PDB file of C-alpha atoms in Angstrom:
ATOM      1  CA  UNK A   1      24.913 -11.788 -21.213  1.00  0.00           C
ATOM      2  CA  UNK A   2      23.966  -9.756 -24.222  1.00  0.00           C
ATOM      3  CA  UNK A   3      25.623 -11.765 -26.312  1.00  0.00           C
ATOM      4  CA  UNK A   4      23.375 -14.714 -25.342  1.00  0.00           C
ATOM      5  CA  UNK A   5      20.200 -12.784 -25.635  1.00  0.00           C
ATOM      6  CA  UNK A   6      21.176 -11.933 -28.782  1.00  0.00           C
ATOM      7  CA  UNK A   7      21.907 -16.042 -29.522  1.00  0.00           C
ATOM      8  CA  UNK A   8      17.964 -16.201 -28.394  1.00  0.00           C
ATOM      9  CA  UNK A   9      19.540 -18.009 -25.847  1.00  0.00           C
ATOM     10  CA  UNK A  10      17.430 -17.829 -21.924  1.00  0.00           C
ATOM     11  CA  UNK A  11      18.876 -15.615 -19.465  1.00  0.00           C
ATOM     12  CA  UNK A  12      17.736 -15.167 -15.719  1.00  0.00           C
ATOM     13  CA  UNK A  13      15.031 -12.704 -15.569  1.00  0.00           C
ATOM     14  CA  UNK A  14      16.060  -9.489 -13.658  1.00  0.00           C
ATOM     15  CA  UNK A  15      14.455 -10.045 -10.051  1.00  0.00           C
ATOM     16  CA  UNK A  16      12.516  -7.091  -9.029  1.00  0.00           C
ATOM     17  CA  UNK A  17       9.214  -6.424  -7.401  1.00  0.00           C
ATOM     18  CA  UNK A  18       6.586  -3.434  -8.375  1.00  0.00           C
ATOM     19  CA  UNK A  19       4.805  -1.607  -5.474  1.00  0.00           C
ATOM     20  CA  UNK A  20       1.332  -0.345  -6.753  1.00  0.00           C
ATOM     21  CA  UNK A  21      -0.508   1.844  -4.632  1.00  0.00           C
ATOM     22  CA  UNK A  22      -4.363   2.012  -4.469  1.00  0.00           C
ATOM     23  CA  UNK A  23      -7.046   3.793  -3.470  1.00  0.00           C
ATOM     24  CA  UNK A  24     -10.753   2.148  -3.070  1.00  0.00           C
ATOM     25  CA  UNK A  25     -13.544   5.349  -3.426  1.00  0.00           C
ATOM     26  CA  UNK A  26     -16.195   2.968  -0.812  1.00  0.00           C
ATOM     27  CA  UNK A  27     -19.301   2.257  -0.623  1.00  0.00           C
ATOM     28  CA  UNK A  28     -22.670   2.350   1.313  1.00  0.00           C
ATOM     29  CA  UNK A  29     -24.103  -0.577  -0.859  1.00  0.00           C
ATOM     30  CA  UNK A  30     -20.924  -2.589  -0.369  1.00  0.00           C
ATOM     31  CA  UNK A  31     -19.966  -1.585   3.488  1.00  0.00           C
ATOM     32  CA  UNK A  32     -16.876  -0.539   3.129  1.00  0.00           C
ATOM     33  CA  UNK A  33     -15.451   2.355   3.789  1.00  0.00           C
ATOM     34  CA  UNK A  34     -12.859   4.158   1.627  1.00  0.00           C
ATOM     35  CA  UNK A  35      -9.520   2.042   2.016  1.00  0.00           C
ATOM     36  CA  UNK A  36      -5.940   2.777   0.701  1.00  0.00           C
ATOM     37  CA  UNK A  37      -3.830  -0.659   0.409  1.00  0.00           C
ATOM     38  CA  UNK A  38      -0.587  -1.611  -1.428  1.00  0.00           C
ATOM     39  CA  UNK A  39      -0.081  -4.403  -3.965  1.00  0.00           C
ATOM     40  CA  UNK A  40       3.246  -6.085  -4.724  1.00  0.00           C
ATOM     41  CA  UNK A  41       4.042  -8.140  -7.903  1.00  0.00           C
ATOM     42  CA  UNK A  42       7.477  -9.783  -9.305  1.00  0.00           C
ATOM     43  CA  UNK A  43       9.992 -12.035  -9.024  1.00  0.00           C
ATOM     44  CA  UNK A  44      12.425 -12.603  -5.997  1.00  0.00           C
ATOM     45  CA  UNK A  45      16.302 -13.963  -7.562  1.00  0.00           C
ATOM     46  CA  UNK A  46      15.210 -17.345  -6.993  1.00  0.00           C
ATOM     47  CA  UNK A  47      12.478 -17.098  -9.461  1.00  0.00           C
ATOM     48  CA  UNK A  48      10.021 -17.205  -6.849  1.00  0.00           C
ATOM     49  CA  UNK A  49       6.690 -15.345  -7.991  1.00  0.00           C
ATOM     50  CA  UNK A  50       5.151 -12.479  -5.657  1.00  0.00           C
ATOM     51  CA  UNK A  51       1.746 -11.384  -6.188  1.00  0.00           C
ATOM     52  CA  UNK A  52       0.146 -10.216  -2.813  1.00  0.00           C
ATOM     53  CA  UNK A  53      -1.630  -6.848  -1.451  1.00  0.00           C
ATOM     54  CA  UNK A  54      -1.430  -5.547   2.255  1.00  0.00           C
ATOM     55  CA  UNK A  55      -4.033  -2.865   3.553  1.00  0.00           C
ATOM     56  CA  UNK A  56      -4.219  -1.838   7.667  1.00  0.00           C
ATOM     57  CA  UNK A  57      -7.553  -1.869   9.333  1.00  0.00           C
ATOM     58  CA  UNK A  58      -9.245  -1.451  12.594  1.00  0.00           C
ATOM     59  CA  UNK A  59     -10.591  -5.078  13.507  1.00  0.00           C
ATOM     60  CA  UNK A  60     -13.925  -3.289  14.754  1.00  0.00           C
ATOM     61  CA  UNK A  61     -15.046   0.178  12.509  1.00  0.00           C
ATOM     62  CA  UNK A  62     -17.383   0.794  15.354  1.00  0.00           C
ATOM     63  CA  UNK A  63     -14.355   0.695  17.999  1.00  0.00           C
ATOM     64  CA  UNK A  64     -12.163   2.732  15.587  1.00  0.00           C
ATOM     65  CA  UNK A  65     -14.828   5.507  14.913  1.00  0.00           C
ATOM     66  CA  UNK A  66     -16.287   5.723  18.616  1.00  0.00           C
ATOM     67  CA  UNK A  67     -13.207   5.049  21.577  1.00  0.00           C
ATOM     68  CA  UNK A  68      -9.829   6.258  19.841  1.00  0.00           C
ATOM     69  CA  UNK A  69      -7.567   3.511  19.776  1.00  0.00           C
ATOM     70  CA  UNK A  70      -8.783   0.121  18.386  1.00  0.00           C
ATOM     71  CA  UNK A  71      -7.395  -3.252  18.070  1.00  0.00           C
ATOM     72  CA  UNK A  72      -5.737  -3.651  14.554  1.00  0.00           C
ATOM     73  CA  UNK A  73      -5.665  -5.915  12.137  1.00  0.00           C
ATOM     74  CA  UNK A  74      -3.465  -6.379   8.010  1.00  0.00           C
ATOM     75  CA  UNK A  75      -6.091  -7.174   5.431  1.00  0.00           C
ATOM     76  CA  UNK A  76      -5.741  -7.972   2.096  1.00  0.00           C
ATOM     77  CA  UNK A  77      -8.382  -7.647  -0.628  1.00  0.00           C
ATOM     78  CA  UNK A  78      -9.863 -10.289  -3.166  1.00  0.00           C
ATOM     79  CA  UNK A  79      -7.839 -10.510  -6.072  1.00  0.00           C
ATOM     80  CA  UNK A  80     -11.067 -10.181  -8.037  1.00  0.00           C
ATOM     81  CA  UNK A  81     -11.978  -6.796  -6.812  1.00  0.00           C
ATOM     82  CA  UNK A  82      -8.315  -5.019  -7.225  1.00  0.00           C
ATOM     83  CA  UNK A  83      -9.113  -4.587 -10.827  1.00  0.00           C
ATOM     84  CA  UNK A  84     -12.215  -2.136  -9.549  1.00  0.00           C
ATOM     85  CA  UNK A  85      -9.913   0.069  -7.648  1.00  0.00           C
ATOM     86  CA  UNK A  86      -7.901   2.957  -8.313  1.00  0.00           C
ATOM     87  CA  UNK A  87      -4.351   2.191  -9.136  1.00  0.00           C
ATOM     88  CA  UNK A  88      -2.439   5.521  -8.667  1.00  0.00           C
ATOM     89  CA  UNK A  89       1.320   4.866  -9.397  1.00  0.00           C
ATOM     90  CA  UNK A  90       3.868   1.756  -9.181  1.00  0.00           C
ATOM     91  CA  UNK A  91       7.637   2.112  -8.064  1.00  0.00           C
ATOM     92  CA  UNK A  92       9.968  -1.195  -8.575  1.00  0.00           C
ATOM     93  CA  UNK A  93      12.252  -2.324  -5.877  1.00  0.00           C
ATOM     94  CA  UNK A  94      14.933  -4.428  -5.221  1.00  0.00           C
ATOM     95  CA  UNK A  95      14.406  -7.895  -3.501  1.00  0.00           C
ATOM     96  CA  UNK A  96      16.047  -6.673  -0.950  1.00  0.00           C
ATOM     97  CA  UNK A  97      14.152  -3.446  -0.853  1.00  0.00           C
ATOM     98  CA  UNK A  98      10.954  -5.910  -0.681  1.00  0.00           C
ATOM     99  CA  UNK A  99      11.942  -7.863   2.367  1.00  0.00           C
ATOM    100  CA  UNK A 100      12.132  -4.679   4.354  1.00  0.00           C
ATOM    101  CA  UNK A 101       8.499  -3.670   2.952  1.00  0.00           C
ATOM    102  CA  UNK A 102       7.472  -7.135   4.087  1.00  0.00           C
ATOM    103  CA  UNK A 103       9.531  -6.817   7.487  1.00  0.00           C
ATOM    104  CA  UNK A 104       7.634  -3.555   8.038  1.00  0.00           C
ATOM    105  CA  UNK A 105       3.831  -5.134   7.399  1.00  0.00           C
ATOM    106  CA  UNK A 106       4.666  -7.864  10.263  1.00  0.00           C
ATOM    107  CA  UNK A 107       6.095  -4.923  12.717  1.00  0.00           C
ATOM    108  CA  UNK A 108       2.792  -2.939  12.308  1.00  0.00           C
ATOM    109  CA  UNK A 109       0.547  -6.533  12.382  1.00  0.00           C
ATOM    110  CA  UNK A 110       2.440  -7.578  15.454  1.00  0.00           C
ATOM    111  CA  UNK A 111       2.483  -4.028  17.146  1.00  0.00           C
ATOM    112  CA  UNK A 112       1.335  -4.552  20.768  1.00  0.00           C
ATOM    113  CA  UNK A 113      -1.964  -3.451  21.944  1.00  0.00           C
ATOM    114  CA  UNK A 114      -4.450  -1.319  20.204  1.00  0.00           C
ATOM    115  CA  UNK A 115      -2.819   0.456  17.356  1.00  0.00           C
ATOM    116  CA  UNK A 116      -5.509   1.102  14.847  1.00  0.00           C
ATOM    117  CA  UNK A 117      -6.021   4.897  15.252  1.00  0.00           C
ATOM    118  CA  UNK A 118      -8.436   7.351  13.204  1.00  0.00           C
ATOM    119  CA  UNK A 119      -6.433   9.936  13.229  1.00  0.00           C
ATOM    120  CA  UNK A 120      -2.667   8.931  13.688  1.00  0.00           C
ATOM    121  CA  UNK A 121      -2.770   5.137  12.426  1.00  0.00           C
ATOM    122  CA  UNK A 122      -4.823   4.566   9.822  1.00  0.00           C
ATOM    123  CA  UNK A 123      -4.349   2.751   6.376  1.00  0.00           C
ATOM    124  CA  UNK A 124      -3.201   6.014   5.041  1.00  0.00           C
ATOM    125  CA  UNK A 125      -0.818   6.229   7.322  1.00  0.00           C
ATOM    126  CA  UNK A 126       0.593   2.880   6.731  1.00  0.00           C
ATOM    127  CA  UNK A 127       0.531   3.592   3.283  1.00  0.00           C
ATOM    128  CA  UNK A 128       2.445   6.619   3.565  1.00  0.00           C
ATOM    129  CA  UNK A 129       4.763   4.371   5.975  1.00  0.00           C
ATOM    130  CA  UNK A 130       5.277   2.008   2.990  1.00  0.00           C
ATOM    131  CA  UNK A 131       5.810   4.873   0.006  1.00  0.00           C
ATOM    132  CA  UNK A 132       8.313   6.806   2.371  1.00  0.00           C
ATOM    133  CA  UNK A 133      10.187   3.498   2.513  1.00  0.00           C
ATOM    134  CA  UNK A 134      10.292   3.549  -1.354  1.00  0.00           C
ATOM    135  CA  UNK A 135      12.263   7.081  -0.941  1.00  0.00           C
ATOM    136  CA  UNK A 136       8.831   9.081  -1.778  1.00  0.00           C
ATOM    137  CA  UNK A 137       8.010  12.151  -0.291  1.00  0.00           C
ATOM    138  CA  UNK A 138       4.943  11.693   1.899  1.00  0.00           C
ATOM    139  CA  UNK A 139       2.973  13.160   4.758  1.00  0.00           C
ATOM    140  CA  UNK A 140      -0.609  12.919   6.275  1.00  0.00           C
ATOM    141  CA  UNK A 141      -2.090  16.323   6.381  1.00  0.00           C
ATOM    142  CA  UNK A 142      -5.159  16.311   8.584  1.00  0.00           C
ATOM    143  CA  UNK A 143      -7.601  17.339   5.039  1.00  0.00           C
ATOM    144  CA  UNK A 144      -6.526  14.031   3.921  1.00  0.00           C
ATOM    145  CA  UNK A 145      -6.982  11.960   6.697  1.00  0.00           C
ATOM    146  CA  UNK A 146     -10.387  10.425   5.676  1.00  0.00           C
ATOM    147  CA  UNK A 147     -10.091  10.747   2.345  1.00  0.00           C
ATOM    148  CA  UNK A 148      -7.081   7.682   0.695  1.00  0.00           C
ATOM    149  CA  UNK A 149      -8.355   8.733  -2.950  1.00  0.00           C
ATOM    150  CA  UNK A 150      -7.140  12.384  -2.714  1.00  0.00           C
ATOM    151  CA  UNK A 151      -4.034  11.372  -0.178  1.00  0.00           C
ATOM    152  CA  UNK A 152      -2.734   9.218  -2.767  1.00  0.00           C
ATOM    153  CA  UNK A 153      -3.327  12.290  -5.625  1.00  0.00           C
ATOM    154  CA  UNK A 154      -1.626  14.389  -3.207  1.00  0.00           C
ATOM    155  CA  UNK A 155       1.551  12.202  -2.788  1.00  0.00           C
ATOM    156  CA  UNK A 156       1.399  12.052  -6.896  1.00  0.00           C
ATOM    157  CA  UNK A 157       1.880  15.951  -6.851  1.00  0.00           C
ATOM    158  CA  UNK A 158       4.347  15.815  -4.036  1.00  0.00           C
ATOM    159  CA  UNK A 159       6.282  12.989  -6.483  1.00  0.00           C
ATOM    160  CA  UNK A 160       6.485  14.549 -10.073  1.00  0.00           C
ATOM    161  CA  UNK A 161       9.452  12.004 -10.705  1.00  0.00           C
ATOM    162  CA  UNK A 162       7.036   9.035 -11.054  1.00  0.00           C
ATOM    163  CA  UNK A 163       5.004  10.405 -13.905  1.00  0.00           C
ATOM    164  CA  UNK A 164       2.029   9.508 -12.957  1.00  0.00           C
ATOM    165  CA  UNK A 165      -1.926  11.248 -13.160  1.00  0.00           C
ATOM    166  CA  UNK A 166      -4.105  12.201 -10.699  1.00  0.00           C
ATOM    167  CA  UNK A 167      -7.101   9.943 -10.686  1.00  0.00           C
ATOM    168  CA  UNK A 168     -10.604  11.638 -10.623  1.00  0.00           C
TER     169      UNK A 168
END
């Protein structure tokens, strides 16, 4: 194979996927409150593109914040507004590696009942749920329950392998 690169002859692009994980900081003006979400880019080995993001929300914010458990929902953000959050570290994975990421997204869309929870099942903790699947180390201390920005600099000090900077 090298020696056709070297020809300048084509060869079939490696097929991998990037996870990036975000933060969004939130806002009063905006409605939102502060939202942790992962976005996956590459190619699968039959050249097939992916470019998609997956967050986990409470359907209602009023449900979630006033009577515990609350019906759930997967969201994904505009493409035009990832650029204007905070992009804390990327890990590549295997095709393979990807499918099970996916896999994982449809188990916690299609849980049964109400599985949005505050304090136990939040979009930090699906996060988490997706970076421990990556082989990082991860946990949801209560200080960081609330707060996806400062989880996600937390899990880059728990991770000095990936070489990234906290974000401020």
């Amino acid at each position: 194979m090298l020696a056709f690169a070297a020809l300048g002859v084509a060869t079939p692009a490696l097929a991998e996927v990037t996870v990036h994980f975000h933060s969004f900081n939130g806002s009063v003006l905006w409605g939102r409150y502060p939202h942790t979400f992962v976005v996956f880019e590459g190619e699968l080995e039959d050249g097939s593109r992916v470019n998609e993001n997956f967050g986990f929300s409470a359907r209602s914010s009023a449900q979630a914040i006033t009577s515990g458990p609350a019906e759930h929902m997967i969201i994904t953000e505009d493409e035009d507004t990832i650029p204007d959050t905070n992009r804390h570290f990327s890990v590549t994975v295997s095709p393979a590696q990807y499918r099970r990421l996916r896999a994982e997204i449809l188990a916690w869309r299609n849980h049964p009942g109400r599985f949005y929870d505050l304090d136990e099942n939040n979009c930090i903790h699906f996060v988490s749920r997706m970076a421990a699947m990556v082989g990082l180390r991860t946990d949801v201390p209560s200080q960081y329950l609330r707060r996806p920005k400062a989880w996600l600099n937390y899990i880059t000090r728990r991770n000095p392998q990936l070489g990234a900077s906290e974000i401020d």
